[in-house]
Coordinates of C-alpha atoms and ligand atoms in Angstrom, one line a residue:
M1 CA -104.5 65.5 -30.2
G2 CA -105.6 66.4 -27.0
A3 CA -106.3 69.0 -24.4
S4 CA -103.7 70.3 -20.9
I5 CA -104.1 72.8 -18.5
I6 CA -101.3 75.0 -19.0
G7 CA -102.2 77.9 -16.4
I8 CA -104.0 77.7 -13.3
G9 CA -104.7 80.0 -10.6
S10 CA -107.3 80.6 -7.7
Y11 CA -108.6 83.4 -5.9
L12 CA -109.7 83.2 -1.8
P13 CA -111.4 87.0 -0.4
E14 CA -109.5 88.5 2.2
K15 CA -111.9 88.0 4.6
V16 CA -112.1 84.9 7.3
L17 CA -115.1 83.7 8.9
S18 CA -113.8 81.0 11.2
N19 CA -116.2 78.8 13.8
A20 CA -115.7 81.0 16.6
D21 CA -117.6 83.5 14.7
L22 CA -120.1 81.3 14.3
E23 CA -121.0 80.9 17.4
K24 CA -121.9 83.4 17.2
M25 CA -124.3 83.7 15.4
V26 CA -125.8 80.6 15.3
D27 CA -126.8 77.4 18.2
T28 CA -123.4 75.1 16.7
S29 CA -119.8 74.4 18.5
D30 CA -116.3 74.9 17.4
E31 CA -115.5 71.1 18.3
W32 CA -118.8 70.0 16.6
I33 CA -118.0 71.7 12.8
V34 CA -114.4 70.3 12.5
T35 CA -115.8 66.4 13.9
R36 CA -118.1 67.0 11.5
T37 CA -117.6 68.8 8.1
G38 CA -113.9 69.1 9.1
I39 CA -114.5 73.2 8.4
R40 CA -112.2 75.7 11.0
E41 CA -112.7 78.4 8.7
R42 CA -114.3 80.0 5.2
R43 CA -113.5 83.2 3.2
I44 CA -116.4 85.2 1.8
C45 CA -116.7 88.2 -0.8
P46 CA -117.0 91.5 0.3
E47 CA -119.9 93.2 -0.4
D48 CA -118.8 95.0 -3.3
M49 CA -117.6 92.3 -5.0
A50 CA -119.8 89.3 -7.1
S51 CA -118.3 86.0 -8.3
S52 CA -117.6 87.5 -12.1
D53 CA -114.6 89.2 -9.7
L54 CA -114.1 86.6 -7.9
G55 CA -112.9 84.4 -11.3
V56 CA -111.0 87.9 -13.4
E57 CA -108.6 87.6 -10.8
A58 CA -109.1 83.4 -10.0
A59 CA -108.1 84.2 -14.5
K60 CA -105.7 86.6 -14.5
R61 CA -103.2 84.7 -12.0
A62 CA -104.3 81.9 -14.5
I63 CA -103.0 83.5 -18.0
T64 CA -99.7 84.6 -15.4
D65 CA -99.4 81.0 -14.8
A66 CA -100.0 80.6 -18.7
A67 CA -97.3 82.6 -20.0
I68 CA -99.8 83.5 -22.7
S69 CA -101.5 87.4 -23.7
S70 CA -104.7 87.0 -23.7
N71 CA -105.8 87.9 -27.0
E72 CA -105.0 84.5 -27.4
I73 CA -107.5 82.9 -25.2
D74 CA -110.4 81.9 -27.9
M75 CA -113.5 81.2 -25.4
I76 CA -114.6 81.8 -21.7
V77 CA -116.3 78.4 -19.5
C78 CA -117.7 79.8 -16.2
A79 CA -119.1 77.3 -13.7
T80 CA -121.2 78.8 -11.5
I81 CA -124.1 78.8 -9.3
T82 CA -123.8 81.9 -7.8
A83 CA -124.3 84.2 -11.2
D84 CA -123.7 87.4 -11.0
M85 CA -127.1 87.8 -12.3
V86 CA -130.1 85.3 -13.8
F87 CA -128.4 86.8 -16.7
P88 CA -126.4 87.8 -18.4
S89 CA -124.2 85.3 -18.0
T90 CA -120.8 85.1 -15.3
A91 CA -118.7 84.4 -18.7
C92 CA -119.5 87.3 -20.9
I93 CA -118.8 89.5 -17.9
I94 CA -115.2 88.7 -16.8
Q95 CA -114.7 88.9 -20.7
N96 CA -115.9 92.3 -20.6
K97 CA -113.9 92.5 -17.0
L98 CA -110.6 91.2 -18.4
G99 CA -110.7 93.1 -21.6
L100 CA -111.6 90.7 -24.5
N101 CA -114.3 90.2 -27.2
D102 CA -115.7 88.7 -29.9
I103 CA -114.8 84.5 -28.8
P104 CA -117.5 82.7 -27.4
C105 CA -118.5 83.0 -23.5
F106 CA -121.1 81.2 -22.1
D107 CA -122.4 79.9 -18.0
I108 CA -123.1 76.4 -17.3
S109 CA -124.7 74.8 -14.5
A110 CA -123.5 72.3 -12.8
A111 CA -123.3 73.0 -8.3
C112 CA -119.4 71.8 -7.6
S113 CA -119.0 69.1 -10.6
G114 CA -119.0 72.4 -13.0
F115 CA -115.7 72.4 -13.1
I116 CA -115.2 69.3 -13.7
Y117 CA -117.7 70.2 -16.7
G118 CA -115.4 72.5 -17.5
L119 CA -112.9 71.0 -18.0
E120 CA -114.5 68.7 -20.5
I121 CA -115.9 70.8 -21.9
A122 CA -113.3 73.1 -23.1
R123 CA -111.1 69.2 -23.9
S124 CA -114.1 69.2 -26.2
F125 CA -114.3 72.0 -28.5
I126 CA -110.0 71.9 -28.1
V127 CA -109.9 67.7 -29.5
A128 CA -112.8 68.9 -31.5
G129 CA -111.2 71.5 -33.3
K130 CA -112.6 74.3 -32.4
C131 CA -110.2 76.3 -30.0
E132 CA -106.7 76.2 -29.4
K133 CA -106.6 78.4 -25.5
I134 CA -109.8 78.3 -23.0
L135 CA -110.4 79.9 -19.8
V136 CA -112.6 78.0 -17.9
V137 CA -113.2 79.8 -15.2
A138 CA -115.0 78.0 -11.8
A139 CA -115.9 81.4 -9.6
E140 CA -118.6 81.5 -6.8
C141 CA -120.0 83.5 -3.7
M142 CA -121.8 81.0 -1.6
S143 CA -122.1 83.6 0.6
R144 CA -125.3 85.0 -0.8
V145 CA -127.4 82.1 -1.0
T146 CA -126.0 80.8 2.2
D147 CA -129.2 81.6 5.1
Y148 CA -126.8 83.0 8.2
T149 CA -129.7 81.7 10.2
D150 CA -129.5 77.9 9.6
R151 CA -127.3 76.2 11.1
A152 CA -126.9 72.5 9.7
T153 CA -126.1 74.5 6.0
C154 CA -124.8 78.3 7.1
V155 CA -120.7 76.2 8.7
L156 CA -120.3 74.5 5.3
L157 CA -119.9 77.1 2.8
G158 CA -117.4 79.6 1.4
D159 CA -116.7 81.9 -1.4
G160 CA -113.6 81.1 -4.5
A161 CA -113.0 81.3 -7.5
A162 CA -109.9 79.2 -9.6
A163 CA -109.3 79.4 -13.6
A164 CA -107.4 77.2 -15.8
I165 CA -106.6 77.7 -18.8
I166 CA -107.0 74.2 -21.5
A167 CA -104.3 74.4 -24.8
K168 CA -104.3 71.6 -27.4
T169 CA -101.4 69.4 -26.7
D170 CA -100.6 66.9 -29.5
D171 CA -99.3 64.5 -26.6
N172 CA -101.0 61.6 -25.3
V173 CA -100.9 64.1 -22.0
G174 CA -103.6 66.4 -20.1
I175 CA -107.0 65.1 -20.0
I176 CA -107.3 62.1 -20.6
D177 CA -110.5 61.4 -19.9
S178 CA -113.7 62.8 -17.9
Y179 CA -116.5 61.2 -16.9
L180 CA -119.8 62.2 -15.8
G181 CA -123.1 62.3 -14.8
A182 CA -126.1 63.6 -12.6
S183 CA -130.0 62.5 -12.4
G184 CA -132.7 65.1 -11.9
L185 CA -134.2 62.7 -9.5
Y186 CA -132.3 64.2 -6.8
G187 CA -132.5 67.8 -7.5
N188 CA -135.0 68.3 -4.5
L189 CA -132.5 67.1 -1.9
L190 CA -130.2 70.9 -2.8
Y191 CA -132.0 73.2 -4.1
V192 CA -132.7 77.4 -3.9
P193 CA -135.8 77.9 -4.3
A194 CA -136.5 81.3 -5.6
G195 CA -135.8 83.9 -7.6
G196 CA -136.1 81.4 -11.4
S197 CA -138.4 81.3 -13.3
K198 CA -140.6 78.9 -11.3
M199 CA -141.3 81.0 -8.0
P200 CA -139.9 85.0 -9.2
A201 CA -138.5 87.2 -5.9
T202 CA -141.8 89.0 -4.4
H203 CA -141.3 90.4 -1.0
E204 CA -143.6 86.7 0.3
T205 CA -140.0 84.8 -0.9
V206 CA -137.7 87.5 0.4
E207 CA -139.5 86.7 4.2
K208 CA -139.5 83.1 4.1
R209 CA -135.2 83.3 3.0
L210 CA -136.9 81.7 -0.2
H211 CA -133.8 82.7 -1.8
Y212 CA -131.4 81.1 -0.1
M213 CA -129.7 77.6 -0.4
K214 CA -131.8 74.1 1.6
M215 CA -130.1 70.7 2.1
E216 CA -130.9 67.4 3.0
G217 CA -127.3 67.3 4.0
S218 CA -127.2 63.3 5.4
S219 CA -129.1 61.8 2.4
L220 CA -126.7 64.2 0.8
F221 CA -123.5 62.3 2.3
R222 CA -124.4 58.7 1.2
I223 CA -125.2 59.8 -1.9
A224 CA -121.8 62.0 -2.4
V225 CA -120.2 59.2 -1.0
N226 CA -121.8 56.1 -3.4
A227 CA -121.3 59.3 -6.4
M228 CA -117.5 60.2 -6.3
A229 CA -116.3 56.7 -5.5
E230 CA -118.0 54.9 -8.3
S231 CA -116.7 58.0 -10.9
V232 CA -113.5 57.2 -9.5
K233 CA -113.3 53.2 -10.3
K234 CA -115.6 53.9 -13.7
I235 CA -112.9 55.8 -15.2
L236 CA -110.2 53.9 -13.6
E237 CA -111.0 51.1 -15.2
R238 CA -112.5 52.1 -18.9
N239 CA -109.1 53.8 -19.0
N240 CA -107.4 50.1 -17.6
L241 CA -105.9 51.9 -14.5
T242 CA -106.0 50.8 -11.2
A243 CA -106.0 52.4 -7.7
D244 CA -102.1 52.8 -7.1
R245 CA -101.4 55.0 -10.2
I246 CA -102.7 57.5 -9.3
S247 CA -100.4 60.0 -7.5
L248 CA -102.9 62.5 -6.2
I249 CA -106.6 62.5 -5.8
I250 CA -108.9 65.7 -5.9
P251 CA -111.8 65.5 -4.6
H252 CA -114.7 67.7 -4.0
Q253 CA -114.7 69.6 0.0
A254 CA -117.8 69.7 1.2
N255 CA -117.4 67.2 3.9
I256 CA -113.4 65.5 5.2
R257 CA -115.9 62.4 6.4
I258 CA -117.4 62.1 2.6
I259 CA -113.7 62.7 1.7
Q260 CA -112.9 60.2 3.5
G261 CA -115.5 57.2 2.6
V262 CA -114.0 57.9 -0.7
A263 CA -111.0 57.3 -0.6
K264 CA -111.7 54.3 1.6
L265 CA -114.1 52.6 -0.7
T266 CA -111.6 53.1 -3.9
D267 CA -108.6 51.7 -2.0
I268 CA -106.0 54.8 -2.1
P269 CA -104.5 56.5 0.3
M270 CA -105.2 59.9 2.7
E271 CA -101.7 59.8 2.3
K272 CA -102.8 60.4 -1.6
V273 CA -105.8 62.6 -0.9
F274 CA -105.7 66.4 -1.1
V275 CA -107.8 68.3 1.4
N276 CA -107.9 72.3 1.8
I277 CA -111.5 72.0 2.8
E278 CA -110.5 73.7 6.5
K279 CA -109.1 76.6 5.5
Y280 CA -112.1 77.8 2.9
G281 CA -115.4 74.4 3.5
N282 CA -117.2 73.8 0.0
M283 CA -117.2 76.5 -3.0
S284 CA -119.3 74.5 -5.0
A285 CA -117.7 74.6 -8.5
A286 CA -114.7 76.6 -7.3
S287 CA -114.0 73.8 -4.4
V288 CA -111.8 71.3 -6.9
G289 CA -110.5 74.0 -8.9
V290 CA -109.0 75.8 -5.7
A291 CA -107.2 72.4 -4.2
L292 CA -105.6 71.4 -8.0
D293 CA -104.0 74.8 -7.9
E294 CA -102.5 75.0 -4.2
A295 CA -101.5 71.3 -4.2
V296 CA -99.4 72.6 -7.8
K297 CA -98.2 75.3 -5.7
S298 CA -96.8 73.7 -2.6
G299 CA -95.5 70.8 -4.9
K300 CA -97.9 67.6 -4.4
I301 CA -97.8 66.9 -8.2
H302 CA -95.4 67.2 -11.1
K303 CA -95.4 66.8 -14.4
G304 CA -96.5 63.0 -15.7
D305 CA -98.0 62.0 -12.5
L306 CA -101.6 60.7 -12.8
I307 CA -103.9 63.0 -11.0
C308 CA -108.2 62.4 -10.4
M309 CA -110.7 65.2 -9.4
V310 CA -113.5 64.4 -8.6
S311 CA -116.6 65.5 -7.0
F312 CA -119.8 66.3 -6.6
G313 CA -122.9 68.5 -7.0
A314 CA -126.5 69.8 -6.8
G315 CA -128.4 68.6 -9.8
L316 CA -127.6 65.7 -8.6
T317 CA -123.9 66.1 -10.4
W318 CA -121.8 64.0 -10.3
A319 CA -118.3 64.0 -12.3
A320 CA -114.4 62.9 -12.6
N321 CA -111.3 63.5 -14.6
L322 CA -107.7 61.7 -15.4
I323 CA -105.2 64.3 -15.9
I324 CA -101.7 62.9 -16.4
W325 CA -99.6 65.9 -15.5
S326 CA -97.8 67.7 -18.3
K327 CA -96.8 71.0 -17.0
D328 CA -93.3 71.8 -15.1
G329 CA -92.6 73.3 -11.8
Ligands
COA401 C1 -124.5 68.8 7.2 C2 -124.1 67.3 7.4 C3 -122.7 68.2 8.2 C4 -124.5 66.8 8.9 O1 -124.2 65.7 9.1 P1 -124.8 64.7 10.4 O2 -123.8 64.1 11.0 O3 -125.0 64.2 8.7 O4 -125.6 65.1 11.3 P2 -127.6 65.8 10.8 O5 -127.6 65.8 10.5 O6 -127.7 63.5 11.1 O7 -127.4 66.1 12.7 C5 -127.2 65.8 13.5 C6 -127.4 66.6 14.5 O8 -126.7 68.1 15.0 C7 -127.2 69.3 15.1 N1 -126.7 69.9 13.9 C8 -127.5 70.1 12.8 N2 -126.4 71.7 12.3 C9 -125.4 71.6 13.4 C10 -124.6 72.5 13.8 N3 -124.2 73.8 12.9 N4 -123.5 73.0 15.0 C11 -124.4 71.7 15.7 N5 -125.4 71.0 15.8 C12 -125.7 70.6 14.2 C13 -128.8 67.9 14.0 O9 -130.5 69.6 14.6 C14 -129.2 67.3 14.2 O10 -129.2 67.7 15.9 P3 -131.0 66.6 16.0 O11 -130.1 65.1 16.0 O12 -131.5 67.1 18.0 O13 -132.2 66.7 15.4 C15 -123.6 66.2 6.9 O14 -124.9 65.4 6.5 C16 -123.1 66.7 5.9 O15 -122.3 66.6 5.1 N6 -124.5 66.2 4.2 C17 -123.6 67.2 2.8 C18 -123.8 67.6 3.1 C19 -123.0 68.1 1.7 O16 -121.9 68.0 1.0 N7 -123.7 69.9 0.0 C20 -122.7 70.4 -0.3 C21 -123.2 68.8 -1.3 S1 -121.4 69.3 -2.5

């Protein structure tokens, strides 16, 4: 028994924050942002929406794409580091907004690797015979943890959501393997200091802007390239496959130079690498999901293709999977 993606959808808020807008907010330039990151614009969630709202819209599109009734879903996994609240889980909020009840729902915090972690969790529950159809949502409002006075981080991030329906399949297709990794040793390279149990919110934490993301960009850059390239190599090797068998690689969209570095180290030509970073920046867990949806909808993925998704994020975490695409169209 296997598990495959039978429906995929994404949702991007309409409001665009361009490099020209950022030039008016911090000491930066369109030229610096484009050459150092590849990003031209990103989407921003409206004030009256939260991650769950973006996730619900993506989920509805995935349900329609899968041509199932939402009542067939027997679990919801939500990958997010920008949960609506500390608790309850955003997955429970999404369940309620979809009009569902009495199915297990939980969040996972694996940052940018969250969608791939979520797909593997769904695959495992399905292969174990515990579930038949699982909704995996990756929903992020990164703008809510972004310090728009810090030019080193605010140019990188955006908001968005992606969702997939994973279902039981009898054939040897779908998600054929996943490689998940993490190292808490490097947790201090990318984190939000305040707002958790270690440093609850006080006037001082707010004044010191400690509820915003802190990042050591250049250290992360090096680790990201190596961790993603190693993840691709390891998952190919243990499946007795070589890089030339991959039809399309969908990497996390953090920086075009990271993506190019991964392509080079894995001997995968850039024509086989899906890139949409220029439109959305880094949407954490949502990035690879949105990229997968766009790749499918733009005809870049066909039934039978071998797809590799690979990501890297806070934790640090990294993850890759191999998918034999089994859906028509
Ligand atoms: C953040 C990142 C784009 C910075 O690019 P970089 O080439 O490493 O640049 P550096 O950090 O070395 O900074 C170079 C200079 O640009 C400046 N700079 C940083 N951000 C800038 C901006 N938005 N506009 C203009 N200049 C900027 C720095 O202050 C520095 O100036 P200095 O040399 O006078 O000190 C890059 O390191 C990166 O993408 N890292 C990974 C981040 C990431 O992926 N995070 C999420 C993981 S999921």
